[in-house]
């Protein structure tokens, strides 16, 4: 059992740090290199899928389908959603988990470094498959990221290799990669925490990452099974979901949502963790109710597995099932509310510093409260029946995925940029980036709510003229969001090259990752720290570790 | 000092409650006309939830801005805030209140859902309680049950059959103030039956017949849209819904029954034909739309 605590001894020596740029293109087993590889690759796919979104918003700026052929629009919206989820959000958060978890728990690397690298290198394959599917005859999948049969298996080209086939293959590979990553991360967190780091001395980010990765372990098998069955229906003529031959298409909906609703928590939990790390640093106060915040993540993991039918309220579900899942969905508001109140409690009466990470954190918090409120509305069966599959839903989940998750990711990137690169970013460009992003988010996604209430279905390439006004505003917001990435990219590139040297701990933050050099050495810790205090001891003037201070 | 604090908090709460109530009332204007009995119930519930939601949103936002304004550290101030790690009483309160609140919302939502009595593939249709409430407004006391209309959906057209009169139409006609009974069917993929002005929606699963009910209460023209993504021409799969008086409805049925079936215009079929003619089409190969339907009546 003890061998597992020091796995680096088993693997071939990798070059000493700081790693030069070529290392980021190699099969490195260093968790920090892999973490940055994940973040970079994911950000590339974020830009690709973002361009898809802007082309779609270009089509939707007028009611008629005049910019694109309908098939092209359908392919773009499918790949926008797919790449944003499987190419951006999952991988970028895996990147954060990879980079931060070993540093935060005082380990020298992940439990299975080679598995880690293998899981990462599947992501470029997945993303490239998605993009290449635009080149096959018939174009990419045009079935939406849900891929509901029978529509998804219609295959008008009749070819064996078609867009939907590639889509299913890529999603299955992504699932394998995620399962490998989840196994690695959960093992690392359970087995490799530094001496003295009991569960209630473990940082909140680590708690949320574990809660999220456990969901991958119980949820992904259902999606993978569904995807494989759908692939068989498409390619080998089986009829699992074909109603004409006695199959049941609603069964696929269950397979899909049993994983894909909890998947939202896989994406949002680590962002809750980032918020919980950032607010104490920039408010100079301990995380309010740390233990309850930590446990509430695990409660979300459990409850999150019991709510999937709320995506199917308008589907062929009986009344009793609708009511049962309405109740379970509403319960999730309780642990989530605990977190929100705890963050407000954390900043309450502190010494606030509005650096860029804090701005993104607070902006993300406000956006999340908004998304949470529309979420409660949607969990109510009668409310959902009218707005289900309308733009109200699109507005709601973009406030979660962009307003909350992307904001949290930006907050995290700014906060740990000095640690990852050893250099400071430019605060002015950062603030410009924040304000453009915040305004763009509101312009883009708020109008979607009234559109949904008026009855505009999602996934349409054309719409009735009565919806034109709000669509124009939303499109302008989308273009502004595109523009907002320019100061970010400028900032990151120029700061990495010529930013001010950061030092080990520019934010005067408490945490094991701030006790090592920036960027950390290959081995992270010369001596494994012995933890003696709870995290977030702001204002308490007590050391975090026995041997390294803090 | 304490009394001053209570008064301030009370005043803020009252103010927020007022604003929330106002936004809740405003929410009625965000919807299409209330053209069904279900819509009245729906808009009331939505208004209530909007009010509660506004209160919570403004409360949290106000708390954040209060701290941003009054507790920002000076530029060279490197001191820490008070090391408060939690407050058990406060944490119990902010667990218990949301719990009670969501239980209340769930109960109220269930009651509304029960009153709407939208359908149930396994439930026998019965006259719901809500009819009394809905008909108090229209001044009618009895509700006649209407014969069933068959709704056939396919890629990408809606066809409505009135079996007793042997009428087919691409426009859905319904008599006002009568419970409409529909039988929803799909020939190919999953479609969604959605009339925003009625606030009702139901997925149509192929190889299944789904009973669906609602009560139109306002004469006028409305839109029926496909709400479950169904492929290339999904967005074009719309139909008009006409709610009219019993007399007009009877007249329309009689007239339609006499008409010989003719080819109805169909957006998907005509767009597809146009696309096939153009050789420079930038699109990909698509499922071929069903031919434009032959019906007794089309607009």
GROMACS .gro file of C-alpha atoms in nm, chain B residues 13-295:
model
  283
  563UNK     CA    1  -3.696   4.391   0.344
  564UNK     CA    2  -4.014   4.586   0.282
  565UNK     CA    3  -3.858   4.770  -0.008
  566UNK     CA    4  -3.731   4.445  -0.165
  567UNK     CA    5  -4.070   4.284  -0.113
  568UNK     CA    6  -4.236   4.576  -0.289
  569UNK     CA    7  -3.999   4.560  -0.585
  570UNK     CA    8  -4.038   4.182  -0.603
  571UNK     CA    9  -4.416   4.209  -0.602
  572UNK     CA   10  -4.399   4.465  -0.879
  573UNK     CA   11  -4.171   4.245  -1.094
  574UNK     CA   12  -4.402   3.953  -1.022
  575UNK     CA   13  -4.696   4.154  -1.157
  576UNK     CA   14  -4.486   4.266  -1.452
  577UNK     CA   15  -4.418   3.904  -1.543
  578UNK     CA   16  -4.774   3.867  -1.678
  579UNK     CA   17  -4.673   4.093  -1.967
  580UNK     CA   18  -4.388   3.863  -2.075
  581UNK     CA   19  -4.622   3.601  -2.219
  582UNK     CA   20  -4.839   3.555  -2.526
  583UNK     CA   21  -5.216   3.610  -2.463
  584UNK     CA   22  -5.379   3.382  -2.206
  585UNK     CA   23  -5.567   3.176  -2.461
  586UNK     CA   24  -5.636   2.867  -2.251
  587UNK     CA   25  -5.762   2.792  -1.902
  588UNK     CA   26  -5.418   2.640  -1.835
  589UNK     CA   27  -5.251   2.969  -1.924
  590UNK     CA   28  -5.428   3.150  -1.639
  591UNK     CA   29  -5.305   2.895  -1.387
  592UNK     CA   30  -4.960   2.898  -1.543
  593UNK     CA   31  -4.912   3.273  -1.537
  594UNK     CA   32  -5.023   3.295  -1.173
  595UNK     CA   33  -4.766   3.033  -1.068
  596UNK     CA   34  -4.495   3.196  -1.278
  597UNK     CA   35  -4.570   3.535  -1.127
  598UNK     CA   36  -4.542   3.392  -0.775
  599UNK     CA   37  -4.208   3.226  -0.850
  600UNK     CA   38  -4.080   3.539  -1.022
  601UNK     CA   39  -4.166   3.740  -0.712
  602UNK     CA   40  -3.986   3.498  -0.477
  603UNK     CA   41  -3.691   3.473  -0.716
  604UNK     CA   42  -3.658   3.848  -0.750
  605UNK     CA   43  -3.652   3.885  -0.373
  606UNK     CA   44  -3.370   3.631  -0.335
  607UNK     CA   45  -3.171   3.766  -0.629
  608UNK     CA   46  -3.194   4.127  -0.512
  609UNK     CA   47  -3.115   4.023  -0.154
  610UNK     CA   48  -2.793   3.844  -0.247
  611UNK     CA   49  -2.688   4.111  -0.499
  612UNK     CA   50  -2.750   4.386  -0.247
  613UNK     CA   51  -2.541   4.201   0.014
  614UNK     CA   52  -2.254   4.166  -0.232
  615UNK     CA   53  -2.263   4.531  -0.334
  616UNK     CA   54  -2.294   4.646   0.027
  617UNK     CA   55  -1.965   4.473   0.101
  618UNK     CA   56  -1.798   4.593  -0.218
  619UNK     CA   57  -1.887   4.951  -0.125
  620UNK     CA   58  -1.822   4.952   0.248
  621UNK     CA   59  -1.557   4.684   0.301
  622UNK     CA   60  -1.302   4.737   0.028
  623UNK     CA   61  -0.948   4.736   0.162
  624UNK     CA   62  -0.737   5.042   0.098
  625UNK     CA   63  -0.456   5.010  -0.150
  626UNK     CA   64  -0.179   4.958   0.101
  627UNK     CA   65  -0.390   4.791   0.365
  628UNK     CA   66  -0.256   4.440   0.409
  629UNK     CA   67  -0.446   4.351   0.724
  630UNK     CA   68  -0.682   4.054   0.745
  631UNK     CA   69  -1.052   4.059   0.820
  632UNK     CA   70  -1.200   3.914   1.140
  633UNK     CA   71  -1.132   3.538   1.153
  634UNK     CA   72  -1.498   3.433   1.169
  635UNK     CA   73  -1.523   3.068   1.068
  636UNK     CA   74  -1.897   3.025   1.077
  637UNK     CA   75  -2.211   3.069   1.280
  638UNK     CA   76  -2.412   2.758   1.359
  639UNK     CA   77  -2.737   2.947   1.419
  640UNK     CA   78  -2.708   3.135   1.091
  641UNK     CA   79  -2.616   2.817   0.902
  642UNK     CA   80  -2.919   2.633   1.041
  643UNK     CA   81  -3.143   2.923   0.942
  644UNK     CA   82  -3.014   2.939   0.587
  645UNK     CA   83  -3.056   2.565   0.548
  646UNK     CA   84  -3.403   2.551   0.700
  647UNK     CA   85  -3.557   2.849   0.518
  648UNK     CA   86  -3.465   2.733   0.165
  649UNK     CA   87  -3.580   2.381   0.258
  650UNK     CA   88  -3.921   2.506   0.369
  651UNK     CA   89  -3.939   2.736   0.070
  652UNK     CA   90  -3.874   2.462  -0.188
  653UNK     CA   91  -4.121   2.231  -0.013
  654UNK     CA   92  -4.382   2.506  -0.038
  655UNK     CA   93  -4.299   2.569  -0.404
  656UNK     CA   94  -4.320   2.197  -0.477
  657UNK     CA   95  -4.663   2.170  -0.309
  658UNK     CA   96  -4.801   2.474  -0.491
  659UNK     CA   97  -4.656   2.351  -0.821
  660UNK     CA   98  -4.815   2.012  -0.766
  661UNK     CA   99  -5.153   2.172  -0.704
  662UNK     CA  100  -5.124   2.377  -1.022
  663UNK     CA  101  -5.017   2.073  -1.218
  664UNK     CA  102  -5.307   1.875  -1.079
  665UNK     CA  103  -5.550   2.150  -1.175
  666UNK     CA  104  -5.413   2.173  -1.526
  667UNK     CA  105  -5.469   1.799  -1.561
  668UNK     CA  106  -5.291   1.812  -1.893
  669UNK     CA  107  -5.311   1.449  -1.977
  670UNK     CA  108  -5.175   1.115  -1.889
  671UNK     CA  109  -5.127   0.830  -2.126
  672UNK     CA  110  -5.257   0.605  -1.848
  673UNK     CA  111  -5.515   0.831  -1.691
  674UNK     CA  112  -5.883   0.856  -1.779
  675UNK     CA  113  -5.981   1.206  -1.879
  676UNK     CA  114  -6.214   1.369  -1.633
  677UNK     CA  115  -6.349   1.714  -1.585
  678UNK     CA  116  -6.090   1.889  -1.370
  679UNK     CA  117  -6.166   2.123  -1.084
  680UNK     CA  118  -6.000   2.412  -1.256
  681UNK     CA  119  -6.282   2.431  -1.503
  682UNK     CA  120  -6.500   2.593  -1.238
  683UNK     CA  121  -6.244   2.864  -1.187
  684UNK     CA  122  -6.184   2.911  -1.555
  685UNK     CA  123  -6.551   2.930  -1.633
  686UNK     CA  124  -6.634   3.174  -1.361
  687UNK     CA  125  -6.467   3.426  -1.590
  688UNK     CA  126  -6.641   3.330  -1.908
  689UNK     CA  127  -6.983   3.310  -1.745
  690UNK     CA  128  -7.052   2.957  -1.859
  691UNK     CA  129  -7.137   2.683  -1.617
  692UNK     CA  130  -7.129   2.367  -1.822
  693UNK     CA  131  -6.860   2.237  -2.044
  694UNK     CA  132  -6.939   2.012  -2.329
  695UNK     CA  133  -6.692   1.747  -2.419
  696UNK     CA  134  -6.567   1.769  -2.772
  697UNK     CA  135  -6.498   1.484  -3.007
  698UNK     CA  136  -6.142   1.381  -3.053
  699UNK     CA  137  -5.910   1.530  -3.310
  700UNK     CA  138  -5.622   1.324  -3.445
  701UNK     CA  139  -5.294   1.508  -3.480
  702UNK     CA  140  -5.048   1.350  -3.722
  703UNK     CA  141  -4.693   1.479  -3.726
  704UNK     CA  142  -4.420   1.391  -3.972
  705UNK     CA  143  -4.103   1.546  -4.112
  706UNK     CA  144  -4.210   1.828  -4.153
  707UNK     CA  145  -4.585   1.879  -4.152
  708UNK     CA  146  -4.883   1.883  -3.918
  709UNK     CA  147  -5.210   1.723  -4.033
  710UNK     CA  148  -5.529   1.739  -3.826
  711UNK     CA  149  -5.809   1.483  -3.877
  712UNK     CA  150  -6.165   1.524  -3.757
  713UNK     CA  151  -6.275   1.158  -3.784
  714UNK     CA  152  -6.651   1.211  -3.728
  715UNK     CA  153  -6.676   1.456  -4.017
  716UNK     CA  154  -6.403   1.288  -4.220
  717UNK     CA  155  -6.220   1.619  -4.254
  718UNK     CA  156  -5.846   1.673  -4.285
  719UNK     CA  157  -5.679   2.010  -4.246
  720UNK     CA  158  -5.337   2.172  -4.203
  721UNK     CA  159  -5.491   2.430  -3.974
  722UNK     CA  160  -5.612   2.326  -3.629
  723UNK     CA  161  -5.963   2.457  -3.559
  724UNK     CA  162  -6.097   2.442  -3.205
  725UNK     CA  163  -6.424   2.564  -3.055
  726UNK     CA  164  -6.377   2.810  -2.772
  727UNK     CA  165  -6.452   2.709  -2.412
  728UNK     CA  166  -6.454   2.340  -2.481
  729UNK     CA  167  -6.211   2.088  -2.351
  730UNK     CA  168  -6.008   1.984  -2.655
  731UNK     CA  169  -5.921   1.615  -2.682
  732UNK     CA  170  -5.630   1.538  -2.908
  733UNK     CA  171  -5.471   1.213  -3.011
  734UNK     CA  172  -5.105   1.286  -3.088
  735UNK     CA  173  -4.917   1.059  -3.326
  736UNK     CA  174  -4.588   1.070  -3.514
  737UNK     CA  175  -4.494   0.887  -3.831
  738UNK     CA  176  -4.116   0.913  -3.806
  739UNK     CA  177  -3.919   1.083  -3.529
  740UNK     CA  178  -4.002   1.247  -3.196
  741UNK     CA  179  -4.189   1.574  -3.245
  742UNK     CA  180  -4.325   1.816  -2.986
  743UNK     CA  181  -4.677   1.958  -2.981
  744UNK     CA  182  -4.647   2.311  -2.848
  745UNK     CA  183  -4.887   2.605  -2.853
  746UNK     CA  184  -4.724   2.890  -2.656
  747UNK     CA  185  -5.050   3.082  -2.612
  748UNK     CA  186  -5.195   2.777  -2.436
  749UNK     CA  187  -4.877   2.708  -2.227
  750UNK     CA  188  -4.902   2.338  -2.311
  751UNK     CA  189  -4.651   2.103  -2.462
  752UNK     CA  190  -4.617   1.731  -2.518
  753UNK     CA  191  -4.354   1.523  -2.696
  754UNK     CA  192  -4.499   1.289  -2.954
  755UNK     CA  193  -4.329   0.951  -2.945
  756UNK     CA  194  -4.345   0.749  -3.268
  757UNK     CA  195  -4.548   0.426  -3.260
  758UNK     CA  196  -4.748   0.558  -2.965
  759UNK     CA  197  -5.074   0.748  -2.943
  760UNK     CA  198  -5.075   1.009  -2.670
  761UNK     CA  199  -5.398   1.160  -2.536
  762UNK     CA  200  -5.372   1.528  -2.472
  763UNK     CA  201  -5.621   1.778  -2.337
  764UNK     CA  202  -5.654   2.148  -2.272
  765UNK     CA  203  -5.920   2.416  -2.286
  766UNK     CA  204  -5.896   2.714  -2.521
  767UNK     CA  205  -6.083   3.015  -2.379
  768UNK     CA  206  -5.999   3.302  -2.612
  769UNK     CA  207  -6.099   3.330  -2.977
  770UNK     CA  208  -5.816   3.414  -3.210
  771UNK     CA  209  -5.529   3.283  -3.422
  772UNK     CA  210  -5.228   3.119  -3.256
  773UNK     CA  211  -4.914   2.931  -3.351
  774UNK     CA  212  -4.847   2.563  -3.309
  775UNK     CA  213  -4.476   2.481  -3.317
  776UNK     CA  214  -4.272   2.165  -3.319
  777UNK     CA  215  -4.085   2.178  -2.989
  778UNK     CA  216  -3.873   1.863  -3.012
  779UNK     CA  217  -3.587   1.892  -3.259
  780UNK     CA  218  -3.683   1.680  -3.560
  781UNK     CA  219  -3.411   1.737  -3.820
  782UNK     CA  220  -3.335   1.970  -4.109
  783UNK     CA  221  -3.661   2.165  -4.148
  784UNK     CA  222  -3.752   2.153  -3.777
  785UNK     CA  223  -3.786   2.531  -3.750
  786UNK     CA  224  -4.030   2.539  -4.042
  787UNK     CA  225  -4.267   2.287  -3.885
  788UNK     CA  226  -4.538   2.525  -3.769
  789UNK     CA  227  -4.914   2.540  -3.809
  790UNK     CA  228  -5.189   2.787  -3.733
  791UNK     CA  229  -5.444   2.728  -3.463
  792UNK     CA  230  -5.786   2.894  -3.491
  793UNK     CA  231  -6.005   2.918  -3.183
  794UNK     CA  232  -6.359   3.021  -3.278
  795UNK     CA  233  -6.717   3.018  -3.153
  796UNK     CA  234  -6.913   2.695  -3.166
  797UNK     CA  235  -7.122   2.828  -3.457
  798UNK     CA  236  -6.818   2.929  -3.661
  799UNK     CA  237  -6.653   2.600  -3.581
  800UNK     CA  238  -6.955   2.400  -3.699
  801UNK     CA  239  -6.975   2.607  -4.015
  802UNK     CA  240  -6.606   2.553  -4.084
  803UNK     CA  241  -6.635   2.176  -4.035
  804UNK     CA  242  -6.936   2.155  -4.264
  805UNK     CA  243  -6.768   2.361  -4.534
  806UNK     CA  244  -6.440   2.168  -4.510
  807UNK     CA  245  -6.623   1.832  -4.533
  808UNK     CA  246  -6.760   1.931  -4.869
  809UNK     CA  247  -6.424   2.032  -5.015
  810UNK     CA  248  -6.226   1.787  -5.227
  811UNK     CA  249  -5.877   1.726  -5.085
  812UNK     CA  250  -5.615   1.949  -5.245
  813UNK     CA  251  -5.242   1.995  -5.209
  814UNK     CA  252  -5.162   2.214  -4.908
  815UNK     CA  253  -4.863   2.446  -4.914
  816UNK     CA  254  -4.574   2.307  -4.709
  817UNK     CA  255  -4.268   2.511  -4.626
  818UNK     CA  256  -4.027   2.220  -4.585
  819UNK     CA  257  -4.128   2.055  -4.913
  820UNK     CA  258  -4.108   2.378  -5.112
  821UNK     CA  259  -3.777   2.484  -4.957
  822UNK     CA  260  -3.636   2.142  -5.035
  823UNK     CA  261  -3.755   2.160  -5.396
  824UNK     CA  262  -3.597   2.503  -5.435
  825UNK     CA  263  -3.272   2.377  -5.287
  826UNK     CA  264  -3.262   2.079  -5.523
  827UNK     CA  265  -3.301   2.311  -5.823
  828UNK     CA  266  -3.007   2.524  -5.720
  829UNK     CA  267  -2.688   2.346  -5.812
  830UNK     CA  268  -2.469   2.567  -5.592
  831UNK     CA  269  -2.647   2.470  -5.272
  832UNK     CA  270  -2.408   2.488  -4.978
  833UNK     CA  271  -2.606   2.242  -4.770
  834UNK     CA  272  -2.549   1.879  -4.683
  835UNK     CA  273  -2.766   1.586  -4.782
  836UNK     CA  274  -3.088   1.579  -4.583
  837UNK     CA  275  -3.376   1.349  -4.508
  838UNK     CA  276  -3.627   1.420  -4.785
  839UNK     CA  277  -3.936   1.599  -4.651
  840UNK     CA  278  -4.267   1.419  -4.678
  841UNK     CA  279  -4.462   1.541  -4.982
  842UNK     CA  280  -4.699   1.831  -4.919
  843UNK     CA  281  -5.017   1.684  -4.765
  844UNK     CA  282  -5.352   1.645  -4.948
  845UNK     CA  283  -5.622   1.785  -4.721
   0.00000   0.00000   0.00000
